[in-house]
Coordinates of C-alpha atoms and ligand atoms in Angstrom, one line a residue:
X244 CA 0.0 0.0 0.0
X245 CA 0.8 4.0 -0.2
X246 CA -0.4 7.3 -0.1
X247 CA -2.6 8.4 -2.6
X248 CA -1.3 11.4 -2.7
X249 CA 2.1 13.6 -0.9
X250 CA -0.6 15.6 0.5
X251 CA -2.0 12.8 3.0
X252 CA 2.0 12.1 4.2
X253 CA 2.6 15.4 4.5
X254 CA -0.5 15.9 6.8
X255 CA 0.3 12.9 8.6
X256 CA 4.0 14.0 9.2
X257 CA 3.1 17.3 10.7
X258 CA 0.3 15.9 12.9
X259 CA 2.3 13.0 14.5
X260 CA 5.3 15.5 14.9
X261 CA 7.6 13.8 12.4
X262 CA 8.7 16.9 9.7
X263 CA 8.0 20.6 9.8
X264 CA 8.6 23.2 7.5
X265 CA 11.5 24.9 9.0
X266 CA 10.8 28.2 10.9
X267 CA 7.3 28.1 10.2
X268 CA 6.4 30.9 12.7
X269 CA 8.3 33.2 10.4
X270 CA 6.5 32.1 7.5
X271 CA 9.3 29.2 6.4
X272 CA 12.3 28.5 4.1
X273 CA 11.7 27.6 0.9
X274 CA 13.2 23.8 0.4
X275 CA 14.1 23.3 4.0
X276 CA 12.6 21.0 6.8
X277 CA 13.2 20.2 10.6
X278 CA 12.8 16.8 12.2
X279 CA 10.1 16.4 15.1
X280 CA 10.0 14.1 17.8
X281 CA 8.8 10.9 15.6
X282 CA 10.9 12.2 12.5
X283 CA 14.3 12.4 14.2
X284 CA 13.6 9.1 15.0
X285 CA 12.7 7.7 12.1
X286 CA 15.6 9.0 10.2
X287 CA 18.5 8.0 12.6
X288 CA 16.8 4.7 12.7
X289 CA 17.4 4.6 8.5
X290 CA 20.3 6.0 9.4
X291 CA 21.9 3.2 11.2
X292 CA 20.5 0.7 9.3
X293 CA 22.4 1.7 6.2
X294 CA 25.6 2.7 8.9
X295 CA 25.2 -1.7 9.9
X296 CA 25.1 -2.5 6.6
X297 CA 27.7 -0.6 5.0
X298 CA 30.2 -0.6 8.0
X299 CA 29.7 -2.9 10.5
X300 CA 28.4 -6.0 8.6
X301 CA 31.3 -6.2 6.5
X302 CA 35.3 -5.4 7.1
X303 CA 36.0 -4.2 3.9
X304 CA 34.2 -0.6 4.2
X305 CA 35.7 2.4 6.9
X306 CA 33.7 5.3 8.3
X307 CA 33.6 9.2 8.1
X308 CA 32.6 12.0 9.2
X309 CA 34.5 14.8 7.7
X310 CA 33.3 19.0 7.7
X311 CA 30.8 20.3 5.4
X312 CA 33.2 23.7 4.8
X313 CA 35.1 22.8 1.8
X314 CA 38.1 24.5 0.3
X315 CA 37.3 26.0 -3.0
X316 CA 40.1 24.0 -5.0
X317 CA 38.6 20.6 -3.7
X318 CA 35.7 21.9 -5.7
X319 CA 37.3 23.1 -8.8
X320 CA 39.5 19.9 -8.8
X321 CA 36.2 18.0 -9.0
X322 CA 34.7 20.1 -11.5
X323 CA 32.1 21.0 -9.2
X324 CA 32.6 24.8 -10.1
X325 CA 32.5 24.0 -14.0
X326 CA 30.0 21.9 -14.1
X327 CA 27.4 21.4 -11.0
X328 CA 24.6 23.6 -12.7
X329 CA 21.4 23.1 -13.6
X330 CA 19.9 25.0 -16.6
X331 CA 18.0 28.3 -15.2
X332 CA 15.0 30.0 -17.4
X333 CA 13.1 33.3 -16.7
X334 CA 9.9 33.8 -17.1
X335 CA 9.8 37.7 -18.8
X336 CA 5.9 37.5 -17.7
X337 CA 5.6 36.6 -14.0
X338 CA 9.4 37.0 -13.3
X339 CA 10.0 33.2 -11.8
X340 CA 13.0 31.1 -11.9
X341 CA 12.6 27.8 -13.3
X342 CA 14.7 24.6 -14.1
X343 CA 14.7 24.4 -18.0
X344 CA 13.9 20.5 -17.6
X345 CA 11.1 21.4 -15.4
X346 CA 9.0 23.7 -17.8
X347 CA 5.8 22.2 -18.5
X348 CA 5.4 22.0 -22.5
X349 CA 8.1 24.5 -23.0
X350 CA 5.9 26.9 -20.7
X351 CA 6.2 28.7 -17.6
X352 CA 4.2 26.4 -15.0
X353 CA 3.8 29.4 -13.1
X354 CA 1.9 31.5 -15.4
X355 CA 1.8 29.4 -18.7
X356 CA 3.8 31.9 -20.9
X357 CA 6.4 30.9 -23.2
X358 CA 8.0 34.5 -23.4
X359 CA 11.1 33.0 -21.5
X360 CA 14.8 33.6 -21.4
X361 CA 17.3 31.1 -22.7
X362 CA 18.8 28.3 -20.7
X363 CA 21.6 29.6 -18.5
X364 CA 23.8 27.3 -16.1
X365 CA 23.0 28.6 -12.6
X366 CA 25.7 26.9 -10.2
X367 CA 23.9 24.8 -7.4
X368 CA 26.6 25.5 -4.3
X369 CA 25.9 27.3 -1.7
X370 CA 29.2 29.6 -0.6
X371 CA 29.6 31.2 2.7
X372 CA 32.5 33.4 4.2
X373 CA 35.5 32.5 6.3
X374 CA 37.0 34.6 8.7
X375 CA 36.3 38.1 9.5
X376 CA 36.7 39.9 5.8
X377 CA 33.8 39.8 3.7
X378 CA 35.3 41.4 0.8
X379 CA 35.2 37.8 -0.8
X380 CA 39.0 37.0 -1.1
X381 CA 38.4 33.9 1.9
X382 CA 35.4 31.8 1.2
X383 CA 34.3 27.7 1.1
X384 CA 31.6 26.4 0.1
X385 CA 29.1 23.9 1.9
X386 CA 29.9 20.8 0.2
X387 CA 27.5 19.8 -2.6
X388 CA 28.0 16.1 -2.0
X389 CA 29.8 14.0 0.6
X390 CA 31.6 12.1 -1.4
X391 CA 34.4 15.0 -2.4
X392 CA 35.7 14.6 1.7
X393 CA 35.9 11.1 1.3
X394 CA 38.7 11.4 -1.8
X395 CA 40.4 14.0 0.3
X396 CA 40.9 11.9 2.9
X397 CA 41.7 8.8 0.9
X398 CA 45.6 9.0 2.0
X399 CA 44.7 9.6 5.7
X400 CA 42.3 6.5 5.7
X401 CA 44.7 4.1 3.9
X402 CA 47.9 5.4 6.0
X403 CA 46.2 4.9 9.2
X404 CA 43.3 1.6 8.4
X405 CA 45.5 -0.2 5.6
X406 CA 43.5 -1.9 3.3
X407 CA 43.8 -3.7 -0.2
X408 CA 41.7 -3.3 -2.6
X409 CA 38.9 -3.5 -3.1
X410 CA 37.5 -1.5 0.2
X411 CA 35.1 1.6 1.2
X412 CA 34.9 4.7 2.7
X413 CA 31.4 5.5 4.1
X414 CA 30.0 8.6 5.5
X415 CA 26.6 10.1 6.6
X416 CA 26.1 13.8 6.3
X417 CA 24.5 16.8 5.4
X418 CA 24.9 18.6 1.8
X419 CA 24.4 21.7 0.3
X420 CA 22.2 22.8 -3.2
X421 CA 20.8 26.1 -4.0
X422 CA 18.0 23.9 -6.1
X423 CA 16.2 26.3 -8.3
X424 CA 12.8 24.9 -7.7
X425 CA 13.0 22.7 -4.1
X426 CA 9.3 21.0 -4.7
X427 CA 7.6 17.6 -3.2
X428 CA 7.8 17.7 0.7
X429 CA 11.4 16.6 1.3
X430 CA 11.8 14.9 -2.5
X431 CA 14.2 17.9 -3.7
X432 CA 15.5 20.5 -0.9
X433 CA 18.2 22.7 -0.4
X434 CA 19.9 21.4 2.8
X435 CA 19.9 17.6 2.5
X436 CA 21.6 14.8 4.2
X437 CA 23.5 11.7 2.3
X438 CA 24.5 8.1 2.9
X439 CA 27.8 7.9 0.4
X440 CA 29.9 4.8 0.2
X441 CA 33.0 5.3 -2.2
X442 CA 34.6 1.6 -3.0
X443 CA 37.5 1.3 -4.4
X444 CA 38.5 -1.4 -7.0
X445 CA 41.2 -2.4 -9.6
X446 CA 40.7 -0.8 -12.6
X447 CA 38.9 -3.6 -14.7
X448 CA 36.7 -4.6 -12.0
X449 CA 34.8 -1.7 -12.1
X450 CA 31.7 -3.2 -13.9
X451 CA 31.8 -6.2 -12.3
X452 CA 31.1 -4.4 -8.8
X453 CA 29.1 -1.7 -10.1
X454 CA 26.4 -4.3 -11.0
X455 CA 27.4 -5.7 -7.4
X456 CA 26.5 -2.7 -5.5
X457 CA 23.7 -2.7 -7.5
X458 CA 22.0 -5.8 -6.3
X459 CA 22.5 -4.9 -2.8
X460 CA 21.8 -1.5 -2.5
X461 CA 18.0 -2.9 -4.0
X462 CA 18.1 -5.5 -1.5
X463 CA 18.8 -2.9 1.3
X464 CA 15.6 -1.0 -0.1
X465 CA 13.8 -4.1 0.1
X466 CA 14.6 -4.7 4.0
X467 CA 13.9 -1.5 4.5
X468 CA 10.1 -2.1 3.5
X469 CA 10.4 -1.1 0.3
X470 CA 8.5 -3.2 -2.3
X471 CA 10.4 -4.1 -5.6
X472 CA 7.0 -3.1 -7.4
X473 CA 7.7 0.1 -6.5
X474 CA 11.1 0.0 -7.6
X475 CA 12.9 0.2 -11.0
X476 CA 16.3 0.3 -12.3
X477 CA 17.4 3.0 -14.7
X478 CA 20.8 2.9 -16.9
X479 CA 21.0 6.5 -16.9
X480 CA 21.4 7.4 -20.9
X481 CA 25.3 8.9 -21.8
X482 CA 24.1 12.4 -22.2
X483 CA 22.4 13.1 -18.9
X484 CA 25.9 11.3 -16.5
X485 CA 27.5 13.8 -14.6
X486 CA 30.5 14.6 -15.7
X487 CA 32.6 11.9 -13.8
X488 CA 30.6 9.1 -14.2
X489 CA 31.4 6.5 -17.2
X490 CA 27.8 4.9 -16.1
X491 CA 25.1 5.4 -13.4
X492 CA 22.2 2.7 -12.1
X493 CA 19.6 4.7 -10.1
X494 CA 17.3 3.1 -8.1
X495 CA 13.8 4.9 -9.0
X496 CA 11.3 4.8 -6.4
X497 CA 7.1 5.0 -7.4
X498 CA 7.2 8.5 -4.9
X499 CA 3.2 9.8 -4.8
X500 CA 4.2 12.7 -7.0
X501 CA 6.0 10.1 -9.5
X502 CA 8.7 7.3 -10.4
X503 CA 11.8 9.9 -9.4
X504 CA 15.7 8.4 -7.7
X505 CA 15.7 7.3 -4.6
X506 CA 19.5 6.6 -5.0
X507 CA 22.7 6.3 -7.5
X508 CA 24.8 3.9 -8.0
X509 CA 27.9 5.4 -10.2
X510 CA 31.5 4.2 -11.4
X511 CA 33.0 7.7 -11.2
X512 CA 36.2 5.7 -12.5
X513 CA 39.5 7.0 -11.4
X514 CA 38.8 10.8 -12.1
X515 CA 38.1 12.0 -8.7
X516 CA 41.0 10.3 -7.2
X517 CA 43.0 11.0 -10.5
X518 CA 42.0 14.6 -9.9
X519 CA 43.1 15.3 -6.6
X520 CA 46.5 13.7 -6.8
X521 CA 49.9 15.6 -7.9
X522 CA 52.2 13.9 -10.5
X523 CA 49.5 12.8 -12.7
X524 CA 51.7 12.2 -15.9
X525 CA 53.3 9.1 -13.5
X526 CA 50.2 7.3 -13.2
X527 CA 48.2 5.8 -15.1
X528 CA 44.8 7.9 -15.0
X529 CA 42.0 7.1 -17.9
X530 CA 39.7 9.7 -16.9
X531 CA 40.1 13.7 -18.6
X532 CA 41.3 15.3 -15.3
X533 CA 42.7 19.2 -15.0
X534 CA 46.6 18.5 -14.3
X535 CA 47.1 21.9 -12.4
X536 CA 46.0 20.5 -9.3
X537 CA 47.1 22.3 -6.3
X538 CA 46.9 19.3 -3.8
X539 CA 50.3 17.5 -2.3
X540 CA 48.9 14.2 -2.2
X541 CA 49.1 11.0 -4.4
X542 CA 45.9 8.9 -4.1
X543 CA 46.9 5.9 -5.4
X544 CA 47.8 2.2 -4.0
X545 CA 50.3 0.2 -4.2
X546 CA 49.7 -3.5 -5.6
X547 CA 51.0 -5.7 -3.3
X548 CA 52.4 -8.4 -6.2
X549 CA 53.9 -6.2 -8.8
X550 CA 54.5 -3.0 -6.4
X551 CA 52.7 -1.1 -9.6
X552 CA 51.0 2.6 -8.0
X553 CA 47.0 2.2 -9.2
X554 CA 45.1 4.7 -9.2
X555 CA 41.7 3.1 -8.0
X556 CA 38.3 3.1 -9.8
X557 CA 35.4 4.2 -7.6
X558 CA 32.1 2.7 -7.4
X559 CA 29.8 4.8 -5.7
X560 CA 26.3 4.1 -3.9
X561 CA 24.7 7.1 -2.9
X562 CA 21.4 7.8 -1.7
X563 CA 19.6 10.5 0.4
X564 CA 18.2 10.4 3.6
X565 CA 15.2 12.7 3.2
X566 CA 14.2 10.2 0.1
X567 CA 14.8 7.7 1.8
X568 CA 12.4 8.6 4.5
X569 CA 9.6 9.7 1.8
X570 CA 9.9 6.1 0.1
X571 CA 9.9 4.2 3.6
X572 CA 6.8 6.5 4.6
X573 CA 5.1 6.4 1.6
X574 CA 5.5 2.6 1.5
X575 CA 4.0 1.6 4.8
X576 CA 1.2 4.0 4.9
X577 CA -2.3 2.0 4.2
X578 CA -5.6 3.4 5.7
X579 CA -8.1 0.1 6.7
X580 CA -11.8 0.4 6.8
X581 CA -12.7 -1.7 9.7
X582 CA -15.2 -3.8 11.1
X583 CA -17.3 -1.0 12.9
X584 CA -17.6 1.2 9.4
X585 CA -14.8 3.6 10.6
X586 CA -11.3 3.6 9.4
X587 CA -8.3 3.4 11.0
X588 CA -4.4 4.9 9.2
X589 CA -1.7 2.9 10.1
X590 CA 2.0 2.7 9.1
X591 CA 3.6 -0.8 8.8
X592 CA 7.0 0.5 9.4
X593 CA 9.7 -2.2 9.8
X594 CA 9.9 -2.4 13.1
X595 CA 13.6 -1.4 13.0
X596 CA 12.5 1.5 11.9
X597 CA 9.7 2.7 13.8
X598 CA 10.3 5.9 15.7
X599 CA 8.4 4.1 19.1
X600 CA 9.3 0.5 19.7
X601 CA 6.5 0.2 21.9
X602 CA 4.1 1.6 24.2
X603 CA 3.0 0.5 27.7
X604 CA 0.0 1.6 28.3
X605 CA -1.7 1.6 32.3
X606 CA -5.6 1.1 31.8
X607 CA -6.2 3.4 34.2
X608 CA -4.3 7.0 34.1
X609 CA -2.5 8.0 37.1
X610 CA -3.6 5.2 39.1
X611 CA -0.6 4.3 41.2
X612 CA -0.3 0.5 41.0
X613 CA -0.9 0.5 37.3
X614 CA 1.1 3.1 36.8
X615 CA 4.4 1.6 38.7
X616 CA 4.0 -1.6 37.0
X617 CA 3.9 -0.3 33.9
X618 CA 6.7 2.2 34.5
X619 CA 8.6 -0.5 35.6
X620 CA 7.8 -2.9 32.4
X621 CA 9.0 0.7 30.3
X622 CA 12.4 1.0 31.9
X623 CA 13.1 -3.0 31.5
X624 CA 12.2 -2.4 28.0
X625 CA 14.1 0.7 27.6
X626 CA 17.0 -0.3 28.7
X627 CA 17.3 -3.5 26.2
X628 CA 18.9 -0.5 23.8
X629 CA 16.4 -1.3 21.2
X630 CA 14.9 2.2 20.5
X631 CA 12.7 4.0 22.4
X632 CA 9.5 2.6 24.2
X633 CA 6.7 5.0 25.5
X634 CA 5.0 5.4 29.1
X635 CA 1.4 6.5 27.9
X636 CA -0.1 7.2 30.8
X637 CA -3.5 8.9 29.4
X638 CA -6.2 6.5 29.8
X639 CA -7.6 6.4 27.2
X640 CA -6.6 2.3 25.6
X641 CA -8.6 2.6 22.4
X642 CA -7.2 6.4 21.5
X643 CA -3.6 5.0 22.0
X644 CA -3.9 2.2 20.2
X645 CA -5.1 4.5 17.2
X646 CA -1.9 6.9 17.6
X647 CA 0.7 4.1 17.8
X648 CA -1.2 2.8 14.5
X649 CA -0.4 5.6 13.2
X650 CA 3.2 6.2 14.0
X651 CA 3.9 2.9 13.4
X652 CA 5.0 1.4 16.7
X653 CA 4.7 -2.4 16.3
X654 CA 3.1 -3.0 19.9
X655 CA 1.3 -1.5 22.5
X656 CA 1.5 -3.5 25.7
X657 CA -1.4 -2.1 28.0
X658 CA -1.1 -3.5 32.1
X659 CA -4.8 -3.9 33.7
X660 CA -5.8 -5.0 36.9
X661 CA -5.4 -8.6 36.1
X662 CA -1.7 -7.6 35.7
X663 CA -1.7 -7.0 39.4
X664 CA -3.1 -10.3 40.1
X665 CA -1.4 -12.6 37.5
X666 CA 1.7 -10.5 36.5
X667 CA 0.4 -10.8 32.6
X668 CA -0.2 -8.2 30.3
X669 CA -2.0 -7.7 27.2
X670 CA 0.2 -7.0 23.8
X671 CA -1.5 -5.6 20.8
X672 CA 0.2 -6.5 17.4
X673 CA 0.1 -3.3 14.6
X674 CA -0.7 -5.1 11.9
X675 CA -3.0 -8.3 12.8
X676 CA -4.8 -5.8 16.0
X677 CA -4.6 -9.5 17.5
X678 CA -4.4 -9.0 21.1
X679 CA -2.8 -11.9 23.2
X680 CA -1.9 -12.5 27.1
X681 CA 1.9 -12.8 28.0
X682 CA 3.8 -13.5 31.4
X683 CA 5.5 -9.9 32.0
X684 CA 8.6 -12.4 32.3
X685 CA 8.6 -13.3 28.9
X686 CA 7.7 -9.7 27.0
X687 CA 11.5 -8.9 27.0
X688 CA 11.8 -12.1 24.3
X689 CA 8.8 -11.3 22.8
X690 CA 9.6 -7.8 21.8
X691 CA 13.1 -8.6 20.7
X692 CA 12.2 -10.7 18.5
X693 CA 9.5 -8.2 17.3
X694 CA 11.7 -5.6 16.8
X695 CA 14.4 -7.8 15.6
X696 CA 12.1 -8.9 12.4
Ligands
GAP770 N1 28.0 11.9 -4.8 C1 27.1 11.6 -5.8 C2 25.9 12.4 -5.7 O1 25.8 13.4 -4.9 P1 23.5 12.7 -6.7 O2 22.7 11.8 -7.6 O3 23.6 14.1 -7.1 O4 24.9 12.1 -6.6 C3 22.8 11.4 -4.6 O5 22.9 12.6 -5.3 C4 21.5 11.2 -3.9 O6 21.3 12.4 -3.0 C5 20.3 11.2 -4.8 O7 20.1 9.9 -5.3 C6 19.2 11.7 -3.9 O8 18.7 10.6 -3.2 C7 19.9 12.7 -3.0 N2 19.7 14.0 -3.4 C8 20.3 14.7 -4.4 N3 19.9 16.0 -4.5 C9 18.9 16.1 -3.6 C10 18.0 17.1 -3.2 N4 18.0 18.4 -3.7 N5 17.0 16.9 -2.2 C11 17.0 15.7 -1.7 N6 17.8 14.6 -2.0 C12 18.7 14.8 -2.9

């Protein structure tokens, strides 16, 4: 199931407190959003999920977290400054801005004139000042992408976490683009976050692990909740790759607005790496890279066997949080017309993923003995490290039960008087809404292997 439109997730996400537009009370920011209570949640939770799978699962991948200030020459090196535009049109009736690519039969989709300016690269990075002087001699920008950080810091990673190839670099982090027309919710804004991971192969093996990342970067979306209905792959054609890619997969996601990338899987080839390193001519680098680089470094390995310097290829996975979020939301959200005639909205959220792990729920608010049990039953929950689990101590069983639907938390565990009595409580499943009796003794189990999957 989905939304049938971005306008019922975007209601939903405001109401449950899981994304705002940011500084709302001063009438926003175009194309930028804040986290809420349920939202922050949600997206650490994706968060670590791709952190286990690209990190800890395996030994052949290193984390980052490097500074979202970037030196200019990274940026030139990288042909960021040359080349990271977007095609900008004016409308010369109602005076907006629009994407060329986004004009809707070659007319304004503001106003519907076609009295419109030629296509002009606009540069997409934001640049800010460092230091005191703002006469514009000391400036860096806020990195468009992760990924440049992770080349810089190629040498330090290898000197000080050897590694063959092939290996990874992974990082997490926000990025920077002055989008011309930020539109759909969280689908395109100007302050977003990435999950990069930059691995590094012989030259040769490139395609051979592009189509591997491939596989399991579809996989991930799929144990993430995503459906492979809602998924397709697209070779990106040769005259829309950005300029260091020799060939891009991205994984397009059915979004309520439209089939749109979720993520990108590129072989960027040796040209970043070939870019930032000094005494080019000595290596052999395939990809066109600008020779006057300023940077001291050689990023190149040395084959154990033949001692040969390579210059790796790069196979990049990179996908953003914020649609990340929009495809895991979208794809849980189902509203169920139920027995009594009246509906109820929930989202079937892994469980891994949902914000709430669980709430306890006393029958009776603010009655002491209820209360204490079920404080107790939170904190021996809580402190399993799982996620966070809720006291709800409002009364009201049938209301709760409609909330966590909503928010997607996999089961509400409510302690009555028989709890008192018997020491067993009642857990309420999500999905099923099959309620069953359980020894308080064995609901630690039960909801590890709940939230476990
Ligand atoms: N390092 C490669 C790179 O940045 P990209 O295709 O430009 O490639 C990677 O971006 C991912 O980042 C995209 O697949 C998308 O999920 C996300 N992304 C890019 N621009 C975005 C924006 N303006 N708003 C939200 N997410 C964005």
């Amino acid at each position: 199931m989905a939304a049938e439109s971005m306008d019922k997730l975007v209601a939903l996400c405001k109401r449950r407190g899981f994304i705002f537009q940011t500084n709302e009370i001063y009438g926003g920011l175009q194309g930028v959003y804040d986290y809420g209570p349920l939202g922050v949640e949600l997206k650490n939770n994706l968060k670590r999920a791709w952190w286990n799978a690209m990190v800890y699962e395996r030994d052949d991948i290193e984390g980052i977290d490097s500074s979202i200030l970037t030196n200019p020459l990274v940026l030139k090196q990288s042909g960021h400054e040359e080349t990271f535009s977007d095609p900008l049109v004016d409308c010369k009736s109602c005076k907006a801005r629009i994407r060329a690519d986004h004009l809707k039969d070659g007319k304004c989709p503001e106003c519907g004139s076609d009295d419109l300016t030629d296509p002009r690269p606009f540069n997409l990075m934001f640049k800010t000042n460092v230091g005191p002087i703002e006469d514009g001699s000391s400036f860096a920008y806020l990195r468009p992408e992760t990924a440049q950080q992770i080349f810089t810091n190629f040498k330090n990673v290898i000197d000080s976490t050897p590694h063959h190839l092939p290996f990874g670099i992974a990082q997490i982090g926000k990025a920077f683009r002055n989008e011309i027309t930020p539109r759909n919710f969280i689908f395109r804004v100007r302050e977003l976050e990435q999950m990069e991971m930059e691995f590094f192969v012989r030259p040769g093996e490139d395609e051979k692990w592009h189509k591997t990342w491939t596989d399991l970067r579809v996989a991930w979306w799929e144990k993430q909740g995503i459906n492979k209905k809602s998924i397709e792959l697209l070779d990106v054609p040769k005259n829309e790759l950005a300029h260091y890619s020799k060939a891009t997969i991205d994984i397009m996601y059915k979004y309520p607005h439209g089939l749109e990338e979720l993520e990108g899987i590129a072989n960027r080839t040796d040209f970043d790496l070939g870019s930032h390193t000094r005494d080019q001519s000595k290596l052999r680098i395939t990809a066109k890279v600008d020779k006057n680089t300023k940077s001291n470094a050689k990023l190149a390995v040395q084959d154990p066997e033949t001692k040969e310097w390579v210059v790796p290829y790069v196979i990049e996975p990179a996908a953003g949080v914020e649609r990340g979020v929009l495809a895991v939301l979208n794809e849980a959200y189902r509203v169920e017309e139920l027995e009594d005639g009246k509906e109820r909205t929930v989202l079937s959220l892994k469980p891994h993923l949902s914000p709430i792990k669980a709430a306890v729920i006393p029958l009776k608010k603010n009655n002491e003995d209820l209360v204490n049990k079920a404080k107790e039953l939170k904190n021996a929950l809580q402190s399993l490290g799982l996620g966070r689990v809720l006291l709800e101590n409002s009364g009201n069983i049938g209301k709760n039960y409609r909330r966590h639907d909503e928010i997607g938390t996999p089961i509400c565990i409510t302690v009555d008087f028989e709890s008192l009595e018997d020491g067993t409580v009642t857990i309420r499943d999500r999905d099923t809404m099959e309620q069953s009796r359980l020894d308080i003794a064995s609901v630690s189990d039960h909801f590890k292997k709940t939230i476990d999957n």
